[in-house]
Amino acid sequence: MRIDLVTIFPQYFTALDLSLIGRAGQSGLLDLRVHDLRGWTTDRHHSVDDAPYGGGAGMVMRPDVWGRALDEVLAQDPRVDEASTLGARRVLAIPTPSGSPLTQAMAEDLAGADHLVVACGRYEGIDQRVADYYRDAGREVVEYSIGDYVLNGGEAAALVLVEAVTRLLDGFMGNPESLVEESHSAGILEYPAYTRPRSWRGLEVPEVLLGGDHGAIRRWRQERAIDRTVERRPDLVEALPARLLDGAAREHLASRGYAAAETGARPLAIRPARPDEAPRIAALARRTFPLACPDSLPAEAIEDFCRTELSDESFDQMLADPAAHRILVAQVDADLVGYTLTVLSGPRGLPDGLVGGRIAPGAAYLSKCYVDEAWHGSGIAGALLEEAVVDVERTGAASQIVLGTNEANTRAQRFYRRHGFSRAGRRVFVVGGVENRDVVLVRKLTTAVPR
Ligand code: 6SD
């Protein structure tokens, strides 16, 4: 690649001789040249600027001087090792605070050019007709900004572009694996890095990184990367497509208040249901309940159950009694998209014959954990479940949480196992004349003491 930098401060770019970029030049990968704009002035004073039409502060760079400079530099042969100058891609890049933000995608695109010419302005910038003229003439012109702050000139922004582009050139990076890792973590911030010494000024390297559990390290790093991105760059989170996240990452993101979606994550709230929300939760319960029913269950039996057990009134009653019924909801925008219902064991014990050999008396019963079909795979269910567990732990009312899920629903079983549940037995019950077989799963709670 050939890069030409045009500036009134050529000395500014001596820094490039120090870095890898200087060495890339020696290896023939990069032909980088710096030009003094004043070389194209024609007057005694070598003047490059003049007062702005329309008045105002400062001076504007003259288009005539820039035109002579750019005509000449753009006509130069970009060949470094390419066979032909025909069909070479040339780009005129102009740093300006009013340009398009320079992104990694843009750097990757520009790394495919054969010839980059960077026009560094000073004063109040370059007469707008310079960019307009070359664009109208069919040139590729990129007016770019390196961030929302104001510099005194384009030189620092030109250095940034040169470094971002040249490190992507084939054979430039000593270790191309780091480029692979970067593209792997595209869209979110990097996880924090640590090296020796293990203890430094009272600060320790996180324990997980000292062990050899590579799965645990991978998960920990993924979670830290997500946490940082949520805290520092919510704009990236809201632009992050779900396909770039695996199931564990989606669940962690949901626990941090974002639901993964195709077009970018959406702000998510997981919170206790309010007493006035019974009708909305009942409607959610009635549209999600059929999703987990086995095919063998007749439609009538499902309708019956929805009418009797999932009525507005039954949710109204449960919400009026939070000492016995814990209901959490997941909300995206104004919509309720998921809920959990946990029954704390009262004097009558647990319903549905759940109490068996390995179930402690006073166990809490996770009766429902449902998410609207459109949000399946978003991570919401996992985050809801974990929140429901914490909610029960906070009540101090139970030492275990127990649930039943249909024997045929292996997806649900895998989900609960991933969340620390293990098999405690079976239960069989009749719904609408059909025998239902559930596996009973249980998870120990940490802080609680049975009442
Ligand atoms: C006068 C310039 C050229 C002045 C600039 C670019 C960004 N992101 N901030 N400031 C800038 C570029 C300022 O010439």
mmCIF file with all atom_site columns, N, CA and C and ligand atoms in Angstrom, residues 95-98 120-126 144-155 157, ligand 1:
data_model
loop_
_atom_site.group_PDB
_atom_site.id
_atom_site.type_symbol
_atom_site.label_atom_id
_atom_site.label_alt_id
_atom_site.label_comp_id
_atom_site.label_asym_id
_atom_site.label_entity_id
_atom_site.label_seq_id
_atom_site.pdbx_PDB_ins_code
_atom_site.Cartn_x
_atom_site.Cartn_y
_atom_site.Cartn_z
_atom_site.occupancy
_atom_site.B_iso_or_equiv
_atom_site.pdbx_formal_charge
_atom_site.auth_seq_id
_atom_site.auth_comp_id
_atom_site.auth_asym_id
_atom_site.auth_atom_id
_atom_site.pdbx_PDB_model_num
ATOM   1  N N   . PRO A 1 95  ? -9.314  14.326 7.372  1.00 0.00 ? 95  PRO A N   1
ATOM   2  C CA  . PRO A 1 95  ? -9.781  14.392 8.759  1.00 0.00 ? 95  PRO A CA  1
ATOM   3  C C   . PRO A 1 95  ? -10.503 15.708 9.025  1.00 0.00 ? 95  PRO A C   1
ATOM   4  N N   . THR A 1 96  ? -11.622 15.617 9.683  1.00 0.00 ? 96  THR A N   1
ATOM   5  C CA  . THR A 1 96  ? -12.387 16.811 10.072 1.00 0.00 ? 96  THR A CA  1
ATOM   6  C C   . THR A 1 96  ? -13.324 16.438 11.213 1.00 0.00 ? 96  THR A C   1
ATOM   7  N N   . PRO A 1 97  ? -13.529 17.342 12.171 1.00 0.00 ? 97  PRO A N   1
ATOM   8  C CA  . PRO A 1 97  ? -14.448 17.004 13.277 1.00 0.00 ? 97  PRO A CA  1
ATOM   9  C C   . PRO A 1 97  ? -15.871 16.780 12.781 1.00 0.00 ? 97  PRO A C   1
ATOM   10 N N   . SER A 1 98  ? -16.185 17.232 11.558 1.00 0.00 ? 98  SER A N   1
ATOM   11 C CA  . SER A 1 98  ? -17.548 17.002 11.048 1.00 0.00 ? 98  SER A CA  1
ATOM   12 C C   . SER A 1 98  ? -17.614 15.809 10.103 1.00 0.00 ? 98  SER A C   1
ATOM   13 N N   . CYS A 1 120 ? -4.167  16.890 5.475  1.00 0.00 ? 120 CYS A N   1
ATOM   14 C CA  . CYS A 1 120 ? -4.258  17.384 6.846  1.00 0.00 ? 120 CYS A CA  1
ATOM   15 C C   . CYS A 1 120 ? -4.491  18.884 6.858  1.00 0.00 ? 120 CYS A C   1
ATOM   16 N N   . GLY A 1 121 ? -5.656  19.293 7.352  1.00 0.00 ? 121 GLY A N   1
ATOM   17 C CA  . GLY A 1 121 ? -5.969  20.715 7.458  1.00 0.00 ? 121 GLY A CA  1
ATOM   18 C C   . GLY A 1 121 ? -5.387  21.321 8.719  1.00 0.00 ? 121 GLY A C   1
ATOM   19 N N   . ARG A 1 122 ? -5.370  22.666 8.721  1.00 0.00 ? 122 ARG A N   1
ATOM   20 C CA  . ARG A 1 122 ? -5.041  23.460 9.917  1.00 0.00 ? 122 ARG A CA  1
ATOM   21 C C   . ARG A 1 122 ? -6.013  24.631 9.906  1.00 0.00 ? 122 ARG A C   1
ATOM   22 N N   . TYR A 1 123 ? -5.862  25.564 10.829 1.00 0.00 ? 123 TYR A N   1
ATOM   23 C CA  . TYR A 1 123 ? -6.754  26.728 10.936 1.00 0.00 ? 123 TYR A CA  1
ATOM   24 C C   . TYR A 1 123 ? -8.197  26.241 11.104 1.00 0.00 ? 123 TYR A C   1
ATOM   25 N N   . GLU A 1 124 ? -9.140  26.834 10.345 1.00 0.00 ? 124 GLU A N   1
ATOM   26 C CA  . GLU A 1 124 ? -10.543 26.431 10.487 1.00 0.00 ? 124 GLU A CA  1
ATOM   27 C C   . GLU A 1 124 ? -10.899 25.306 9.512  1.00 0.00 ? 124 GLU A C   1
ATOM   28 N N   . GLY A 1 125 ? -9.892  24.740 8.848  1.00 0.00 ? 125 GLY A N   1
ATOM   29 C CA  . GLY A 1 125 ? -10.166 23.635 7.928  1.00 0.00 ? 125 GLY A CA  1
ATOM   30 C C   . GLY A 1 125 ? -9.935  24.013 6.478  1.00 0.00 ? 125 GLY A C   1
ATOM   31 N N   . ILE A 1 126 ? -10.232 23.071 5.590  1.00 0.00 ? 126 ILE A N   1
ATOM   32 C CA  . ILE A 1 126 ? -9.977  23.217 4.164  1.00 0.00 ? 126 ILE A CA  1
ATOM   33 C C   . ILE A 1 126 ? -11.262 23.666 3.463  1.00 0.00 ? 126 ILE A C   1
ATOM   34 N N   . TYR A 1 144 ? -13.466 12.071 7.551  1.00 0.00 ? 144 TYR A N   1
ATOM   35 C CA  . TYR A 1 144 ? -13.640 11.236 8.739  1.00 0.00 ? 144 TYR A CA  1
ATOM   36 C C   . TYR A 1 144 ? -13.251 12.003 10.004 1.00 0.00 ? 144 TYR A C   1
ATOM   37 N N   . SER A 1 145 ? -13.841 11.542 11.122 1.00 0.00 ? 145 SER A N   1
ATOM   38 C CA  . SER A 1 145 ? -13.548 12.107 12.445 1.00 0.00 ? 145 SER A CA  1
ATOM   39 C C   . SER A 1 145 ? -13.045 10.984 13.342 1.00 0.00 ? 145 SER A C   1
ATOM   40 N N   . ILE A 1 146 ? -12.064 11.273 14.196 1.00 0.00 ? 146 ILE A N   1
ATOM   41 C CA  . ILE A 1 146 ? -11.596 10.233 15.129 1.00 0.00 ? 146 ILE A CA  1
ATOM   42 C C   . ILE A 1 146 ? -12.269 10.357 16.486 1.00 0.00 ? 146 ILE A C   1
ATOM   43 N N   . GLY A 1 147 ? -13.233 11.248 16.637 1.00 0.00 ? 147 GLY A N   1
ATOM   44 C CA  . GLY A 1 147 ? -13.948 11.336 17.910 1.00 0.00 ? 147 GLY A CA  1
ATOM   45 C C   . GLY A 1 147 ? -14.525 12.724 18.102 1.00 0.00 ? 147 GLY A C   1
ATOM   46 N N   . ASP A 1 148 ? -15.430 12.812 19.054 1.00 0.00 ? 148 ASP A N   1
ATOM   47 C CA  . ASP A 1 148 ? -16.147 14.064 19.281 1.00 0.00 ? 148 ASP A CA  1
ATOM   48 C C   . ASP A 1 148 ? -15.373 14.985 20.207 1.00 0.00 ? 148 ASP A C   1
ATOM   49 N N   . TYR A 1 149 ? -14.274 15.485 19.716 1.00 0.00 ? 149 TYR A N   1
ATOM   50 C CA  . TYR A 1 149 ? -13.466 16.497 20.391 1.00 0.00 ? 149 TYR A CA  1
ATOM   51 C C   . TYR A 1 149 ? -12.750 17.238 19.283 1.00 0.00 ? 149 TYR A C   1
ATOM   52 N N   . VAL A 1 150 ? -12.247 18.428 19.582 1.00 0.00 ? 150 VAL A N   1
ATOM   53 C CA  . VAL A 1 150 ? -11.696 19.264 18.513 1.00 0.00 ? 150 VAL A CA  1
ATOM   54 C C   . VAL A 1 150 ? -10.182 19.361 18.646 1.00 0.00 ? 150 VAL A C   1
ATOM   55 N N   . LEU A 1 151 ? -9.497  19.028 17.559 1.00 0.00 ? 151 LEU A N   1
ATOM   56 C CA  . LEU A 1 151 ? -8.041  19.126 17.482 1.00 0.00 ? 151 LEU A CA  1
ATOM   57 C C   . LEU A 1 151 ? -7.671  20.429 16.773 1.00 0.00 ? 151 LEU A C   1
ATOM   58 N N   . ASN A 1 152 ? -6.391  20.747 16.790 1.00 0.00 ? 152 ASN A N   1
ATOM   59 C CA  . ASN A 1 152 ? -5.941  21.957 16.090 1.00 0.00 ? 152 ASN A CA  1
ATOM   60 C C   . ASN A 1 152 ? -5.706  21.725 14.604 1.00 0.00 ? 152 ASN A C   1
ATOM   61 N N   . GLY A 1 153 ? -5.600  20.468 14.201 1.00 0.00 ? 153 GLY A N   1
ATOM   62 C CA  . GLY A 1 153 ? -5.347  20.160 12.802 1.00 0.00 ? 153 GLY A CA  1
ATOM   63 C C   . GLY A 1 153 ? -5.539  18.687 12.556 1.00 0.00 ? 153 GLY A C   1
ATOM   64 N N   . GLY A 1 154 ? -5.407  18.263 11.313 1.00 0.00 ? 154 GLY A N   1
ATOM   65 C CA  . GLY A 1 154 ? -5.701  16.886 10.939 1.00 0.00 ? 154 GLY A CA  1
ATOM   66 C C   . GLY A 1 154 ? -4.574  15.896 11.182 1.00 0.00 ? 154 GLY A C   1
ATOM   67 N N   . GLU A 1 155 ? -3.388  16.381 11.605 1.00 0.00 ? 155 GLU A N   1
ATOM   68 C CA  . GLU A 1 155 ? -2.224  15.486 11.667 1.00 0.00 ? 155 GLU A CA  1
ATOM   69 C C   . GLU A 1 155 ? -2.409  14.320 12.638 1.00 0.00 ? 155 GLU A C   1
ATOM   70 N N   . ALA A 1 157 ? -5.131  12.997 13.665 1.00 0.00 ? 157 ALA A N   1
ATOM   71 C CA  . ALA A 1 157 ? -6.155  12.097 13.107 1.00 0.00 ? 157 ALA A CA  1
ATOM   72 C C   . ALA A 1 157 ? -5.592  11.288 11.932 1.00 0.00 ? 157 ALA A C   1
HETATM 73 C C1  . 6SD B 2 .   ? -8.256  22.161 10.902 1.00 0.00 ? 1   6SD B C1  1
HETATM 74 C C2  . 6SD B 2 .   ? -8.641  19.921 11.493 1.00 0.00 ? 1   6SD B C2  1
HETATM 75 C C3  . 6SD B 2 .   ? -8.776  18.624 11.070 1.00 0.00 ? 1   6SD B C3  1
HETATM 76 C C4  . 6SD B 2 .   ? -9.019  20.305 12.764 1.00 0.00 ? 1   6SD B C4  1
HETATM 77 C C5  . 6SD B 2 .   ? -10.353 17.065 14.068 1.00 0.00 ? 1   6SD B C5  1
HETATM 78 C C6  . 6SD B 2 .   ? -10.765 15.800 13.791 1.00 0.00 ? 1   6SD B C6  1
HETATM 79 C C7  . 6SD B 2 .   ? -11.364 15.325 14.934 1.00 0.00 ? 1   6SD B C7  1
HETATM 80 N N1  . 6SD B 2 .   ? -11.969 14.135 15.192 1.00 0.00 ? 1   6SD B N1  1
HETATM 81 N N2  . 6SD B 2 .   ? -11.307 16.268 15.834 1.00 0.00 ? 1   6SD B N2  1
HETATM 82 N N3  . 6SD B 2 .   ? -10.690 17.325 15.312 1.00 0.00 ? 1   6SD B N3  1
HETATM 83 C C8  . 6SD B 2 .   ? -9.728  18.041 13.183 1.00 0.00 ? 1   6SD B C8  1
HETATM 84 C C9  . 6SD B 2 .   ? -9.341  17.672 11.909 1.00 0.00 ? 1   6SD B C9  1
HETATM 85 C C10 . 6SD B 2 .   ? -9.578  19.348 13.631 1.00 0.00 ? 1   6SD B C10 1
HETATM 86 O O1  . 6SD B 2 .   ? -8.131  20.800 10.632 1.00 0.00 ? 1   6SD B O1  1
#
